[in-house]
Amino acid sequence: MSATAASIDIESAVLEACRRAKVASRALATATRSTKDAALHAMADALVEHSARIVSANAEDVERGRENDMTPGLLDRLALTDERICGIAEALRFLAALPDPVGEVKRGSTLPNGMRLIQKATPMGVVGMIYEARPNVTVDAAGLALKSGNAAVLRGGSAAARSNEVIVDVLQGALQQVGLPRDAVQSIDAYGREGARVLMNARGLVDVLVPRGGRSLIQAVVRDSTVPAIETGEGNCHVYLDSSAPVARSVEIVVNSKTHRVGVCNAAETLLVHRDAAERVLPSVLAALHEEGVTLHADAAASALAPQGVPTVPATDEDWATEYLSLDIAVRVVDDLDEAIAHVQRYSTGHTEAIVTEDIGAAERFVSQLDTAAIMVNASTRFTDGAQFGLGAEIGISTQKLHARGPMGLAELTTTTWIAYGDGHIRA
Amino acid sequence: MSATAASIDIESAVLEACRRAKVASRALATATRSTKDAALHAMADALVEHSARIVSANAEDVERGRENDMTPGLLDRLALTDERICGIAEALRFLAALPDPVGEVKRGSTLPNGMRLIQKATPMGVVGMIYEARPNVTVDAAGLALKSGNAAVLRGGSAAARSNEVIVDVLQGALQQVGLPRDAVQSIDAYGREGARVLMNARGLVDVLVPRGGRSLIQAVVRDSTVPAIETGEGNCHVYLDSSAPVARSVEIVVNSKTHRVGVCNAAETLLVHRDAAERVLPSVLAALHEEGVTLHADAAASALAPQGVPTVPATDEDWATEYLSLDIAVRVVDDLDEAIAHVQRYSTGHTEAIVTEDIGAAERFVSQLDTAAIMVNASTRFTDGAQFGLGAEIGISTQKLHARGPMGLAELTTTTWIAYGDGHIRA
């Protein structure tokens, strides 16, 4: 078979999957909460019941990963155990306990002419997910889509293809068991990168695309997708210590923001310190970061305040723009709040920015002048998270401005429908 | 100068305009409602004051349009008079009277750990508009963007370039008068289609793109834009007369939906009638439509029920999919509600669908099974409109599902920011 014939086959197979998902989405859109929650519990039960089969398929993926020199970090994210499968199943039961986002009335009024108008949350239809080789995301995404009344077409990393194949089969069995269509959750892993490209362009069949992964995936989606996408982006998060920042609080918030978990998008990457506070707070903050193993990329003024035995390396312009995702932090002394705001405006990726201050006016200026998904006043950047914000579950953190910004939960997987009830009303 | 050099010049000029808009957007984002409303009134005053200059520039555009054989309809949309300018200015004063969408608290709670969390409406930043040769849209778009705290980069049709140039100059003068940056409203008409292409790809500088126009414009934006766009689409709207539909009400709603204004997206294009109601209601409905000059594209069953003297033409499959935007309607008799729903699901563009019924169960099924921006129960499709829905002003009607669906007002030109107030909170 020629390459072109193969690519036509992939195209028709993926479009057919999307078409079946579209048909299935109609049943999901009108499913009651009871049915959807029963499906989530059935999915959780089935995962636990078929745990051995899933672990064995996963072992093949892990073995192939090892052969292909996958890094230990990626191998760890890929690997499933009975215990991990129990945890993944628990997350589905937790989803079942959350309120149904579908049907929530967002706005409503009686119009001057007497018509009753409501704007109601309704499912998107078909959600496309493109993500990397983490089989737990397959279950999370299927569960979030189901609870919000959507069908899901999933494209996980090919490195997890065997795991995903078995997991999706198990989930489909559970759907069938409660009378919902199997096609409501489908995997297109078998169709590789070409399949992902078809998914990105299945306009009219796929209603929204949620890419979760590194910069290259997001950029490919932005460039190539004709299906509307919600970008989940990078976090070059800043902590700014204002002139009034107390020492102990500064140490705690900076250390927590930087080191609580380093590989995540809401970890701090740059520390800015007001000149008037630098001498008072920086020595303790730098010492505490060093203690935690953090490499300090400092400008001259910050470097001069590092205590003896706390080494620094010179910060370059590149450091201000870097999302390290590692035990590194860039440190700069700024002249005042304005310079701090200007720095953040220049380098922010619009994820999370934090200020430590006792000055209410400074806090308000920081909040009102920054253009970002989340702002923390006297709190760690690590709080930007669906679970922490009380959204229940999270499908990702959006750093763009359309539709969803910040942590995305179930509500963000819905759209709205306006319904107007008249009594023979016509326009004059 | 080579073509390539010219296109580099256009690129740098348009990007520079976007960059200046981005800087200006910061001043707008923190402007108080009083300042923004003062600007709107100053803009209205300035338009009236400079009316003669605008009308004279517009006359050049109209003259060029005539030479280029522009249709009378387009010429009429292009032409400005003192009276029309007064109307346009009035719309700005009306905007000033609307509540400020910025700062509205969308959600909020106190988290279990005591942090106070709010999600607040904030401006998008820079709004890009691409539209056709209607100079009133230049003013509307500038006003809507300003009221919602956004800077606007406008690309109107080149046929209105002289009018837009003078209008934007007048608006900029008014901004300056109240202390806001002139760069908050800019036109890039001078850079033609190539300029529009640069605008569509000014990712990071332009936060949202709102195309307003025909299918080819929308498709170009979907295909070529890397800036997130809100699609304002077509309306193949249906009216379905259920078995219980009363005759007089059916006539009124169908005639109003079809003929109240034919060239608009919320006009009805297809009429579906339940078999059990056909004999009772169709003769009167078809006669009334004929009376209004509507050409009836009917299936065999509907055609058989046309009264003497009411001609029909045979409906083809193409008719069901056509947005006529003219005095034409497709008419089909369906077996039951299910067949009506299946027909709408197949041909709907997701704009507005209407049902006429006395049966509450039928109404609920119609509402719950259709996937569309708006549904009218016993009312004309013509009500899907920002002003009719009480949104105050309208920037367009979205037929896509992300961010905004249905009429878009000021709220749809905002995004949100999460703000968390802690007291030294860190994650455990």
CSV table of N, CA and C in Angstrom, one decimal, chain A residues 22 26 30 107 111 113 115 117 120 122 124-125 203 207-208 222 226 228-231 249 252-253 256 260 266 345 364 367-369 371-380 382-383 385 388-391 401-403 405-407 411-412 415-428, chain B residues 22 26 30 107 111 113 115 117 120 122-125 203 207-208 222 226 228-231 249 252-253 256 260 266 345 364 367-369 371-380 382-383 385 388-391 401-403 405-407 411-412 415-428:
chain,number,residue,atom,x,y,z
A,22,LYS,N,-19.7,11.6,17.6
A,22,LYS,CA,-20.7,12.7,17.5
A,22,LYS,C,-22.1,12.1,17.7
A,26,ARG,N,-24.9,12.6,21.4
A,26,ARG,CA,-26.3,13.0,21.6
A,26,ARG,C,-26.9,12.2,22.8
A,30,THR,N,-28.1,14.1,26.7
A,30,THR,CA,-29.4,14.0,27.4
A,30,THR,C,-29.4,13.0,28.6
A,107,ARG,N,-27.5,32.6,33.2
A,107,ARG,CA,-28.2,33.8,33.3
A,107,ARG,C,-29.6,33.6,32.9
A,111,LEU,N,-37.9,39.1,29.7
A,111,LEU,CA,-37.7,40.3,28.8
A,111,LEU,C,-38.9,41.2,28.9
A,113,ASN,N,-40.9,42.2,26.8
A,113,ASN,CA,-42.1,41.8,26.1
A,113,ASN,C,-42.7,40.5,26.8
A,115,MET,N,-41.3,37.5,27.3
A,115,MET,CA,-40.6,36.2,27.1
A,115,MET,C,-39.7,35.9,28.2
A,117,LEU,N,-36.3,34.1,29.3
A,117,LEU,CA,-35.1,33.8,28.7
A,117,LEU,C,-34.1,33.2,29.7
A,120,LYS,N,-28.4,28.3,29.5
A,120,LYS,CA,-28.2,27.1,30.3
A,120,LYS,C,-26.9,26.4,29.8
A,122,THR,N,-24.7,23.6,28.5
A,122,THR,CA,-24.9,22.4,27.7
A,122,THR,C,-23.6,21.8,27.3
A,124,MET,N,-20.4,20.3,25.3
A,124,MET,CA,-19.7,20.7,24.0
A,124,MET,C,-20.1,19.8,22.9
A,125,GLY,N,-20.2,18.5,23.2
A,125,GLY,CA,-20.5,17.5,22.1
A,125,GLY,C,-19.3,16.5,22.1
A,203,ARG,N,-13.1,19.4,11.9
A,203,ARG,CA,-14.0,20.5,12.2
A,203,ARG,C,-15.4,20.1,11.9
A,207,ASP,N,-15.7,19.2,18.7
A,207,ASP,CA,-16.2,20.6,19.1
A,207,ASP,C,-15.1,21.4,19.8
A,208,VAL,N,-14.2,20.7,20.5
A,208,VAL,CA,-13.1,21.4,21.1
A,208,VAL,C,-11.9,20.4,21.3
A,222,VAL,N,-1.7,25.0,17.8
A,222,VAL,CA,-2.0,26.4,17.4
A,222,VAL,C,-1.9,26.6,15.9
A,226,THR,N,-7.7,23.3,13.0
A,226,THR,CA,-8.9,24.1,12.6
A,226,THR,C,-10.0,23.9,13.6
A,228,PRO,N,-11.4,24.4,17.2
A,228,PRO,CA,-11.1,25.4,18.3
A,228,PRO,C,-10.4,24.6,19.4
A,229,ALA,N,-9.3,25.2,19.9
A,229,ALA,CA,-8.5,24.5,21.0
A,229,ALA,C,-8.4,25.4,22.2
A,230,ILE,N,-8.3,24.8,23.3
A,230,ILE,CA,-8.0,25.5,24.6
A,230,ILE,C,-6.5,25.2,24.9
A,231,GLU,N,-5.7,26.2,24.9
A,231,GLU,CA,-4.3,26.0,25.1
A,231,GLU,C,-4.0,25.9,26.6
A,249,ARG,N,7.6,35.1,56.4
A,249,ARG,CA,6.6,34.8,55.4
A,249,ARG,C,7.2,34.8,54.0
A,252,GLU,N,9.0,31.5,53.6
A,252,GLU,CA,8.0,30.3,53.4
A,252,GLU,C,7.4,30.3,52.0
A,253,ILE,N,6.9,31.5,51.6
A,253,ILE,CA,6.2,31.6,50.3
A,253,ILE,C,7.1,31.3,49.1
A,256,ASN,N,8.2,27.6,49.2
A,256,ASN,CA,7.1,26.7,48.8
A,256,ASN,C,6.8,26.8,47.3
A,260,HIS,N,8.1,23.2,46.3
A,260,HIS,CA,7.1,22.2,46.7
A,260,HIS,C,7.0,21.1,45.7
A,266,ASN,N,2.9,25.6,37.9
A,266,ASN,CA,2.6,26.7,38.9
A,266,ASN,C,3.8,26.9,39.9
A,345,GLN,N,5.3,42.1,33.5
A,345,GLN,CA,4.6,42.3,32.2
A,345,GLN,C,5.4,41.8,31.0
A,364,GLU,N,-3.2,46.0,45.7
A,364,GLU,CA,-4.2,46.3,44.7
A,364,GLU,C,-3.6,46.7,43.4
A,367,VAL,N,-2.4,43.6,41.6
A,367,VAL,CA,-3.6,42.8,41.1
A,367,VAL,C,-4.1,43.5,39.9
A,368,SER,N,-4.3,44.8,39.9
A,368,SER,CA,-5.0,45.5,38.8
A,368,SER,C,-4.1,45.7,37.6
A,369,GLN,N,-2.8,45.7,37.7
A,369,GLN,CA,-2.0,46.0,36.5
A,369,GLN,C,-1.4,44.7,35.8
A,371,ASP,N,-1.8,41.1,33.8
A,371,ASP,CA,-2.7,40.5,32.9
A,371,ASP,C,-2.3,39.0,32.9
A,372,THR,N,-3.0,38.2,33.8
A,372,THR,CA,-2.5,36.8,34.0
A,372,THR,C,-3.7,36.0,34.5
A,373,ALA,N,-3.6,34.7,34.4
A,373,ALA,CA,-4.7,33.8,34.8
A,373,ALA,C,-5.0,33.9,36.3
A,374,ALA,N,-3.9,34.0,37.1
A,374,ALA,CA,-4.1,34.0,38.6
A,374,ALA,C,-3.1,34.9,39.3
A,375,ILE,N,-3.5,35.5,40.3
A,375,ILE,CA,-2.6,36.3,41.2
A,375,ILE,C,-2.8,35.9,42.6
A,376,MET,N,-1.7,35.6,43.3
A,376,MET,CA,-1.7,35.3,44.7
A,376,MET,C,-1.2,36.5,45.5
A,377,VAL,N,-2.0,36.9,46.5
A,377,VAL,CA,-1.6,37.9,47.4
A,377,VAL,C,-1.2,37.2,48.7
A,378,ASN,N,0.0,37.3,49.1
A,378,ASN,CA,0.5,36.6,50.3
A,378,ASN,C,0.2,35.1,50.3
A,379,ALA,N,0.4,34.4,49.2
A,379,ALA,CA,0.2,33.0,49.2
A,379,ALA,C,1.2,32.4,48.1
A,380,SER,N,1.4,31.1,48.2
A,380,SER,CA,2.3,30.4,47.3
A,380,SER,C,1.7,30.3,45.9
A,382,ARG,N,1.8,27.9,44.1
A,382,ARG,CA,1.3,26.5,44.0
A,382,ARG,C,-0.2,26.3,44.1
A,383,PHE,N,-0.9,27.4,44.6
A,383,PHE,CA,-2.3,27.2,44.8
A,383,PHE,C,-3.1,27.3,43.5
A,385,ASP,N,-4.6,25.7,40.9
A,385,ASP,CA,-4.9,24.3,40.8
A,385,ASP,C,-6.4,24.1,40.9
A,388,GLN,N,-7.3,22.7,44.4
A,388,GLN,CA,-7.1,23.8,45.5
A,388,GLN,C,-8.1,24.9,45.4
A,389,PHE,N,-8.6,25.2,44.1
A,389,PHE,CA,-9.6,26.2,43.9
A,389,PHE,C,-11.0,25.7,44.2
A,390,GLY,N,-11.1,24.4,44.5
A,390,GLY,CA,-12.4,23.9,44.8
A,390,GLY,C,-13.2,23.5,43.6
A,391,LEU,N,-12.6,23.4,42.4
A,391,LEU,CA,-13.3,23.1,41.2
A,391,LEU,C,-13.5,21.6,41.1
A,401,LYS,N,-6.9,33.3,26.9
A,401,LYS,CA,-8.0,34.1,27.5
A,401,LYS,C,-9.4,33.7,27.0
A,402,LEU,N,-9.5,33.0,25.9
A,402,LEU,CA,-10.8,32.6,25.4
A,402,LEU,C,-11.4,31.4,26.2
A,403,HIS,N,-12.6,31.5,26.6
A,403,HIS,CA,-13.4,30.4,27.1
A,403,HIS,C,-13.0,30.0,28.5
A,405,ARG,N,-9.7,30.4,31.5
A,405,ARG,CA,-8.4,31.0,31.9
A,405,ARG,C,-8.1,30.5,33.3
A,406,GLY,N,-7.0,29.9,33.5
A,406,GLY,CA,-6.6,29.3,34.8
A,406,GLY,C,-7.1,27.9,34.8
A,407,PRO,N,-7.3,27.3,36.1
A,407,PRO,CA,-7.6,25.9,36.2
A,407,PRO,C,-9.0,25.6,35.5
A,411,ALA,N,-17.0,22.7,34.5
A,411,ALA,CA,-17.8,23.8,33.9
A,411,ALA,C,-17.1,24.2,32.6
A,412,GLU,N,-15.8,24.1,32.5
A,412,GLU,CA,-15.1,24.6,31.3
A,412,GLU,C,-15.3,23.7,30.1
A,415,THR,N,-20.6,24.4,27.0
A,415,THR,CA,-20.9,25.6,26.4
A,415,THR,C,-22.3,26.1,26.9
A,416,THR,N,-23.0,26.9,26.2
A,416,THR,CA,-24.3,27.3,26.7
A,416,THR,C,-25.3,27.3,25.6
A,417,THR,N,-26.6,27.2,25.9
A,417,THR,CA,-27.7,27.4,24.9
A,417,THR,C,-28.6,28.4,25.5
A,418,TRP,N,-29.1,29.4,24.7
A,418,TRP,CA,-30.1,30.3,25.1
A,418,TRP,C,-31.4,29.7,24.8
A,419,ILE,N,-32.4,29.7,25.7
A,419,ILE,CA,-33.7,29.2,25.4
A,419,ILE,C,-34.7,30.3,25.8
A,420,ALA,N,-35.5,30.6,24.8
A,420,ALA,CA,-36.5,31.7,25.0
A,420,ALA,C,-37.9,31.1,24.9
A,421,TYR,N,-38.7,31.3,26.0
A,421,TYR,CA,-40.1,30.8,26.0
A,421,TYR,C,-41.0,31.9,25.7
A,422,GLY,N,-41.7,31.9,24.6
A,422,GLY,CA,-42.6,32.9,24.2
A,422,GLY,C,-44.1,32.4,24.3
A,423,ASP,N,-45.0,33.3,23.9
A,423,ASP,CA,-46.4,32.9,23.9
A,423,ASP,C,-46.9,33.4,22.6
A,424,GLY,N,-46.3,33.0,21.5
A,424,GLY,CA,-46.6,33.5,20.2
A,424,GLY,C,-45.9,34.8,19.8
A,425,HIS,N,-44.8,35.1,20.5
A,425,HIS,CA,-44.1,36.4,20.3
A,425,HIS,C,-43.5,36.5,18.9
A,426,ILE,N,-43.7,37.7,18.3
A,426,ILE,CA,-43.1,38.0,17.1
A,426,ILE,C,-42.5,39.4,17.2
A,427,ARG,N,-41.5,39.7,16.3
A,427,ARG,CA,-40.8,41.0,16.4
A,427,ARG,C,-41.6,42.0,15.7
A,428,ALA,N,-41.8,43.2,16.3
A,428,ALA,CA,-42.6,44.3,15.7
A,428,ALA,C,-41.8,44.9,14.6
B,22,LYS,N,-1.2,47.2,22.4
B,22,LYS,CA,-0.9,46.4,23.6
B,22,LYS,C,-0.6,47.4,24.7
B,26,ARG,N,-3.1,48.6,28.4
B,26,ARG,CA,-2.9,48.6,29.9
B,26,ARG,C,-3.6,49.8,30.5
B,30,THR,N,-7.2,49.6,33.3
B,30,THR,CA,-7.3,50.1,34.6
B,30,THR,C,-8.1,51.4,34.6
B,107,ARG,N,-17.3,34.3,40.1
B,107,ARG,CA,-17.4,33.2,41.1
B,107,ARG,C,-16.5,33.7,42.3
B,111,LEU,N,-11.8,29.4,50.6
B,111,LEU,CA,-11.4,28.0,50.6
B,111,LEU,C,-11.3,27.4,51.9
B,113,ASN,N,-8.9,26.3,53.5
B,113,ASN,CA,-7.7,26.8,54.3
B,113,ASN,C,-7.8,28.2,54.7
B,115,MET,N,-8.2,30.9,52.6
B,115,MET,CA,-7.9,31.8,51.5
B,115,MET,C,-9.2,32.3,50.9
B,117,LEU,N,-11.0,33.6,47.6
B,117,LEU,CA,-10.8,33.4,46.1
B,117,LEU,C,-11.9,34.1,45.4
B,120,LYS,N,-12.7,37.3,38.6
B,120,LYS,CA,-13.1,38.6,38.3
B,120,LYS,C,-13.1,38.8,36.8
B,122,THR,N,-12.0,40.6,33.5
B,122,THR,CA,-10.9,41.5,33.2
B,122,THR,C,-10.9,41.6,31.7
B,123,PRO,N,-10.4,42.8,31.2
B,123,PRO,CA,-10.4,42.9,29.7
B,123,PRO,C,-9.5,41.9,29.0
B,124,MET,N,-9.8,41.6,27.7
B,124,MET,CA,-9.0,40.7,26.9
B,124,MET,C,-7.6,41.3,26.7
B,125,GLY,N,-7.6,42.6,26.4
B,125,GLY,CA,-6.3,43.3,26.1
B,125,GLY,C,-6.5,44.0,24.7
B,203,ARG,N,-0.1,36.8,17.1
B,203,ARG,CA,-0.2,36.1,18.4
B,203,ARG,C,0.6,36.6,19.5
B,207,ASP,N,-5.2,39.6,21.3
B,207,ASP,CA,-5.7,38.6,22.2
B,207,ASP,C,-6.9,37.8,21.7
B,208,VAL,N,-7.7,38.5,20.9
B,208,VAL,CA,-8.8,37.8,20.3
B,208,VAL,C,-9.2,38.5,19.0
B,222,VAL,N,-10.5,30.9,10.1
B,222,VAL,CA,-10.4,29.6,10.7
B,222,VAL,C,-9.1,28.9,10.2
B,226,THR,N,-3.7,32.4,13.7
B,226,THR,CA,-3.1,31.7,14.9
B,226,THR,C,-3.6,32.5,16.2
B,228,PRO,N,-6.5,33.4,18.6
B,228,PRO,CA,-7.8,32.8,18.8
B,228,PRO,C,-8.9,33.7,18.3
B,229,ALA,N,-9.9,33.1,17.6
B,229,ALA,CA,-10.9,33.8,17.0
B,229,ALA,C,-12.3,33.3,17.5
B,230,ILE,N,-13.2,34.3,17.5
B,230,ILE,CA,-14.6,33.9,17.8
B,230,ILE,C,-15.4,34.0,16.4
B,231,GLU,N,-15.9,32.9,16.0
B,231,GLU,CA,-16.5,32.8,14.7
B,231,GLU,C,-18.0,33.3,14.8
B,249,ARG,N,-51.2,31.3,15.3
B,249,ARG,CA,-49.9,31.5,15.8
B,249,ARG,C,-48.8,31.0,14.9
B,252,GLU,N,-48.3,33.6,12.1
B,252,GLU,CA,-47.6,34.8,12.6
B,252,GLU,C,-46.1,34.5,12.8
B,253,ILE,N,-45.8,33.4,13.5
B,253,ILE,CA,-44.4,33.1,13.8
B,253,ILE,C,-43.6,32.8,12.5
B,256,ASN,N,-43.2,36.0,10.5
B,256,ASN,CA,-42.3,37.0,11.1
B,256,ASN,C,-40.8,36.4,11.0
B,260,HIS,N,-39.6,39.2,8.4
B,260,HIS,CA,-39.4,40.5,9.1
B,260,HIS,C,-38.1,41.2,8.6
B,266,ASN,N,-30.6,35.5,11.6
B,266,ASN,CA,-31.6,34.9,12.4
B,266,ASN,C,-33.0,34.8,11.7
B,345,GLN,N,-31.0,18.4,13.2
B,345,GLN,CA,-29.6,17.9,13.5
B,345,GLN,C,-28.7,17.8,12.3
B,364,GLU,N,-40.0,20.4,25.4
B,364,GLU,CA,-38.9,20.0,26.2
B,364,GLU,C,-37.9,19.1,25.4
B,367,VAL,N,-36.1,21.2,22.9
B,367,VAL,CA,-35.0,21.9,23.6
B,367,VAL,C,-33.8,21.1,23.9
B,368,SER,N,-34.1,19.9,24.5
B,368,SER,CA,-33.0,19.1,25.0
B,368,SER,C,-32.2,18.4,24.0
B,369,GLN,N,-32.8,18.1,22.8
B,369,GLN,CA,-32.1,17.3,21.8
B,369,GLN,C,-31.4,18.1,20.8
B,371,ASP,N,-28.6,20.9,19.4
B,371,ASP,CA,-27.3,21.4,19.8
B,371,ASP,C,-27.1,22.7,19.0
B,372,THR,N,-27.6,23.8,19.6
B,372,THR,CA,-27.6,25.1,18.9
B,372,THR,C,-27.5,26.3,19.8
B,373,ALA,N,-27.1,27.4,19.3
B,373,ALA,CA,-26.9,28.6,20.1
B,373,ALA,C,-28.2,29.1,20.8
B,374,ALA,N,-29.3,29.0,20.1
B,374,ALA,CA,-30.6,29.5,20.7
B,374,ALA,C,-31.8,28.7,20.2
B,375,ILE,N,-32.8,28.5,21.1
B,375,ILE,CA,-34.0,27.8,20.8
B,375,ILE,C,-35.2,28.7,21.2
B,376,MET,N,-36.1,28.8,20.3
B,376,MET,CA,-37.3,29.6,20.5
B,376,MET,C,-38.5,28.7,20.7
B,377,VAL,N,-39.2,28.8,21.8
B,377,VAL,CA,-40.4,28.0,22.0
B,377,VAL,C,-41.5,29.0,21.8
B,378,ASN,N,-42.3,28.8,20.8
B,378,ASN,CA,-43.5,29.6,20.5
B,378,ASN,C,-43.1,31.1,20.4
B,379,ALA,N,-42.0,31.3,19.6
B,379,ALA,CA,-41.6,32.7,19.3
B,379,ALA,C,-40.8,32.7,18.0
B,380,SER,N,-40.7,33.9,17.5
B,380,SER,CA,-40.0,34.0,16.2
B,380,SER,C,-38.5,33.9,16.3
B,382,ARG,N,-36.4,35.5,15.0
B,382,ARG,CA,-35.8,36.9,14.9
B,382,ARG,C,-35.4,37.4,16.3
B,383,PHE,N,-35.8,36.7,17.4
B,383,PHE,CA,-35.4,37.3,18.7
B,383,PHE,C,-34.0,37.0,19.1
B,385,ASP,N,-30.8,38.0,19.3
B,385,ASP,CA,-30.2,39.3,19.0
B,385,ASP,C,-29.8,39.9,20.4
B,388,GLN,N,-32.4,42.4,21.8
B,388,GLN,CA,-33.6,41.7,22.2
B,388,GLN,C,-33.4,40.9,23.5
B,389,PHE,N,-32.2,40.3,23.6
B,389,PHE,CA,-31.9,39.5,24.8
B,389,PHE,C,-31.5,40.4,26.0
B,390,GLY,N,-31.5,41.7,25.8
B,390,GLY,CA,-31.2,42.5,26.9
B,390,GLY,C,-29.7,42.7,27.2
B,391,LEU,N,-28.9,42.3,26.2
B,391,LEU,CA,-27.4,42.4,26.5
B,391,LEU,C,-26.9,43.8,26.2
B,401,LYS,N,-18.9,27.2,19.8
B,401,LYS,CA,-19.2,26.8,21.2
B,401,LYS,C,-18.2,27.3,22.2
B,402,LEU,N,-17.0,27.7,21.8
B,402,LEU,CA,-16.0,28.2,22.8
B,402,LEU,C,-16.2,29.6,23.1
B,403,HIS,N,-16.2,29.9,24.4
B,403,HIS,CA,-16.2,31.3,24.9
B,403,HIS,C,-17.5,32.0,24.8
B,405,ARG,N,-21.4,31.9,22.8
B,405,ARG,CA,-22.4,31.2,21.9
B,405,ARG,C,-23.7,32.0,21.8
B,406,GLY,N,-24.1,32.4,20.7
B,406,GLY,CA,-25.3,33.2,20.5
B,406,GLY,C,-24.8,34.7,20.5
B,407,PRO,N,-25.7,35.6,20.8
B,407,PRO,CA,-25.4,37.0,20.8
B,407,PRO,C,-24.3,37.4,21.7
B,411,ALA,N,-19.9,41.5,27.9
B,411,ALA,CA,-19.3,40.5,28.7
B,411,ALA,C,-18.5,39.5,27.9
B,412,GLU,N,-18.8,39.3,26.7
B,412,GLU,CA,-18.1,38.3,25.9
B,412,GLU,C,-16.8,38.9,25.4
B,415,THR,N,-12.3,38.5,29.6
B,415,THR,CA,-11.8,37.2,30.1
B,415,THR,C,-11.9,37.3,31.7
B,416,THR,N,-11.2,36.4,32.4
B,416,THR,CA,-11.3,36.5,33.8
B,416,THR,C,-9.9,36.3,34.4
B,417,THR,N,-9.8,36.8,35.6
B,417,THR,CA,-8.6,36.6,36.4
B,417,THR,C,-9.0,36.0,37.8
B,418,TRP,N,-8.3,35.0,38.2
B,418,TRP,CA,-8.5,34.4,39.6
B,418,TRP,C,-7.6,35.2,40.5
B,419,ILE,N,-8.1,35.7,41.6
B,419,ILE,CA,-7.3,36.4,42.6
B,419,ILE,C,-7.5,35.7,43.9
B,420,ALA,N,-6.4,35.3,44.5
B,420,ALA,CA,-6.5,34.6,45.8
B,420,ALA,C,-5.8,35.4,46.9
B,421,TYR,N,-6.5,35.7,48.0
B,421,TYR,CA,-5.9,36.5,49.1
B,421,TYR,C,-5.6,35.6,50.2
B,422,GLY,N,-4.3,35.4,50.5
B,422,GLY,CA,-3.9,34.5,51.6
B,422,GLY,C,-3.4,35.3,52.7
B,423,ASP,N,-2.9,34.6,53.7
B,423,ASP,CA,-2.3,35.3,54.9
B,423,ASP,C,-1.0,34.5,55.2
B,424,GLY,N,-0.2,34.4,54.2
B,424,GLY,CA,1.1,33.6,54.3
B,424,GLY,C,0.8,32.1,53.9
B,425,HIS,N,-0.2,31.8,53.2
B,425,HIS,CA,-0.5,30.5,52.9
B,425,HIS,C,0.5,29.8,52.0
B,426,ILE,N,0.9,28.6,52.4
B,426,ILE,CA,1.7,27.7,51.5
B,426,ILE,C,1.1,26.4,51.4
B,427,ARG,N,1.4,25.6,50.4
B,427,ARG,CA,0.9,24.2,50.2
B,427,ARG,C,1.6,23.2,51.0
B,428,ALA,N,0.8,22.4,51.7
B,428,ALA,CA,1.4,21.4,52.6
B,428,ALA,C,1.9,20.2,51.8
